[in-house]
Short mmCIF file of C-alpha atoms in Angstrom, two decimals:
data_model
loop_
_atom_site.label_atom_id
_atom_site.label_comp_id
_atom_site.label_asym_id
_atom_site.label_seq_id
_atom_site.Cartn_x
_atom_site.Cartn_y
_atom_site.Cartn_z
CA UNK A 1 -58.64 25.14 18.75
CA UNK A 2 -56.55 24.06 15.87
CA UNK A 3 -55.66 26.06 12.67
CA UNK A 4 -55.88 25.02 9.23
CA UNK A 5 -52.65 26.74 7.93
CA UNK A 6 -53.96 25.85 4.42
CA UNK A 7 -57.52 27.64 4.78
CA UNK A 8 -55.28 30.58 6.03
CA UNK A 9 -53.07 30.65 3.00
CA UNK A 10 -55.06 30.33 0.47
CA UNK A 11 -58.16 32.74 1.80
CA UNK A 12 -54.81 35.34 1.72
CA UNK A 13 -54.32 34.94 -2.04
CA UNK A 14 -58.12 35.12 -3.10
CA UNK A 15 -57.85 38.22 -1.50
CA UNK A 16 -54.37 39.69 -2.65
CA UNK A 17 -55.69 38.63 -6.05
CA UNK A 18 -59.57 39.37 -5.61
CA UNK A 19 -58.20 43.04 -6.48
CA UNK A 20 -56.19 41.85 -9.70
CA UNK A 21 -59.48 40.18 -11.22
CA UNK A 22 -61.93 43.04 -9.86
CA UNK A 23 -59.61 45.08 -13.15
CA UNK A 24 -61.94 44.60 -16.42
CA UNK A 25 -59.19 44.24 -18.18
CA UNK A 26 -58.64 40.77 -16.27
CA UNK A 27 -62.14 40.07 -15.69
CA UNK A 28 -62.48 39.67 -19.61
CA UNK A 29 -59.92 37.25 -20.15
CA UNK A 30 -60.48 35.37 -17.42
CA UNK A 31 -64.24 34.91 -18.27
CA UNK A 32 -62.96 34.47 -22.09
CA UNK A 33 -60.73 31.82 -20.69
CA UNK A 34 -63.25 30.12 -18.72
CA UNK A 35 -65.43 30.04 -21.51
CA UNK A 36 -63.28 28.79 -24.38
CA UNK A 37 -62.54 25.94 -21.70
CA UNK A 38 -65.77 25.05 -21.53
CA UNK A 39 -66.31 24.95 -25.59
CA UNK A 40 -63.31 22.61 -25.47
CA UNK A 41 -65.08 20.42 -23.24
CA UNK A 42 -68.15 20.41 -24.88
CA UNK A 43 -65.87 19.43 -28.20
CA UNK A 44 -64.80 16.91 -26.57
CA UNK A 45 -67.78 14.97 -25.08
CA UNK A 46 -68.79 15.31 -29.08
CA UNK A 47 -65.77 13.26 -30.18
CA UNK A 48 -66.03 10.81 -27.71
CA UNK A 49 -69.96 10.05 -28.55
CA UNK A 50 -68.86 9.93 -31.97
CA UNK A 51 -66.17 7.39 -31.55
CA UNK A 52 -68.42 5.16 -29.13
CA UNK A 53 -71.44 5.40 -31.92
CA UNK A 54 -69.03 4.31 -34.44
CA UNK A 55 -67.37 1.43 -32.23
CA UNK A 56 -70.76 0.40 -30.97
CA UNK A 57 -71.87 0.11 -34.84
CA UNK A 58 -68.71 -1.55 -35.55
CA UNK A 59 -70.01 -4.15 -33.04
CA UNK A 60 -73.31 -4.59 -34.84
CA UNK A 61 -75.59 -2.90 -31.80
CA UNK A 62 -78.60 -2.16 -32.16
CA UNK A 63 -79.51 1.70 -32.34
CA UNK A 64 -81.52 1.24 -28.78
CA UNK A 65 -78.59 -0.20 -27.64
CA UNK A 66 -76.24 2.69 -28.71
CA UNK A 67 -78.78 5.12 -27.10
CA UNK A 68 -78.43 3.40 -23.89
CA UNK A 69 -74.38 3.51 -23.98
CA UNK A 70 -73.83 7.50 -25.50
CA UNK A 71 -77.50 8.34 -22.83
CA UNK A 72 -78.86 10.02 -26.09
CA UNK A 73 -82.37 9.63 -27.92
CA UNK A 74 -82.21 7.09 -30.73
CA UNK A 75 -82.95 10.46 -33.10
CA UNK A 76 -79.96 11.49 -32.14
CA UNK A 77 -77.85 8.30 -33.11
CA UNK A 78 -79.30 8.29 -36.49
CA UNK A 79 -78.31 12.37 -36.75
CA UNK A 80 -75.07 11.16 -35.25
CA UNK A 81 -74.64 8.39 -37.91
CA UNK A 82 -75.82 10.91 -40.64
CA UNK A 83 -73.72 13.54 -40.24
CA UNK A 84 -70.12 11.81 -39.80
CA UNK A 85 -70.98 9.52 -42.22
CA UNK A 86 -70.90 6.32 -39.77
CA UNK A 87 -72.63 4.14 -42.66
#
C-alpha cells in the first residue's frame, strides 16, 4: 500500500480550517467572496460577447452568423447591438 502524502496534507487543513469557516462571521465573507467572484465572471463573459459582436460586425457578418460565434439567439445580437450602440 502506498500513501499519497498530498491527500494526507491537505485533508489535515480542510479540517484544521473546517472549524475557522464553520464561524458565521467567516462563513459570510467567504460566501460574499464567492459570490462577488462569480458577478465578476459573469461581467466578464458580457464584455467579451460585446467585443466579439462588435468585431464580428466590423467584419460585415451576418447576424446568424454572429449568433453562431457569441452561441446566443439572433434577438439577442440585435439587443446586444442596441444597447452599446454597435451601429
Amino acid at each position: 500500500m502506498q500513501l499519497d502524502y498530498n491527500k494526507i496534507f491537505i485533508n489535515t487543513e480542510i479540517e484544521e480550517y473546517s472549524e475557522i469557516f464553520s464561524d458565521p462571521f467567516y462563513r459570510g465573507y467567504i460566501e460574499g467572496f464567492i459570490e462577488g467572484y462569480y458577478q465578476g465572471v459573469e461581467e466578464e463573459r458580457e464584455r467579451w460577447k460585446i467585443k466579439i459582436v462588435s468585431n464580428c460586425l466590423k467584419q460585415n457578418l451576418s447576424l446568424e452568423e454572429i449568433s453562431s460565434i457569441v452561441d446566443i439567439s439572433v434577438k439577442e445580437v440585435k439587443q446586444y447591438i442596441k444597447e452599446n450602440h454597435l451601429n
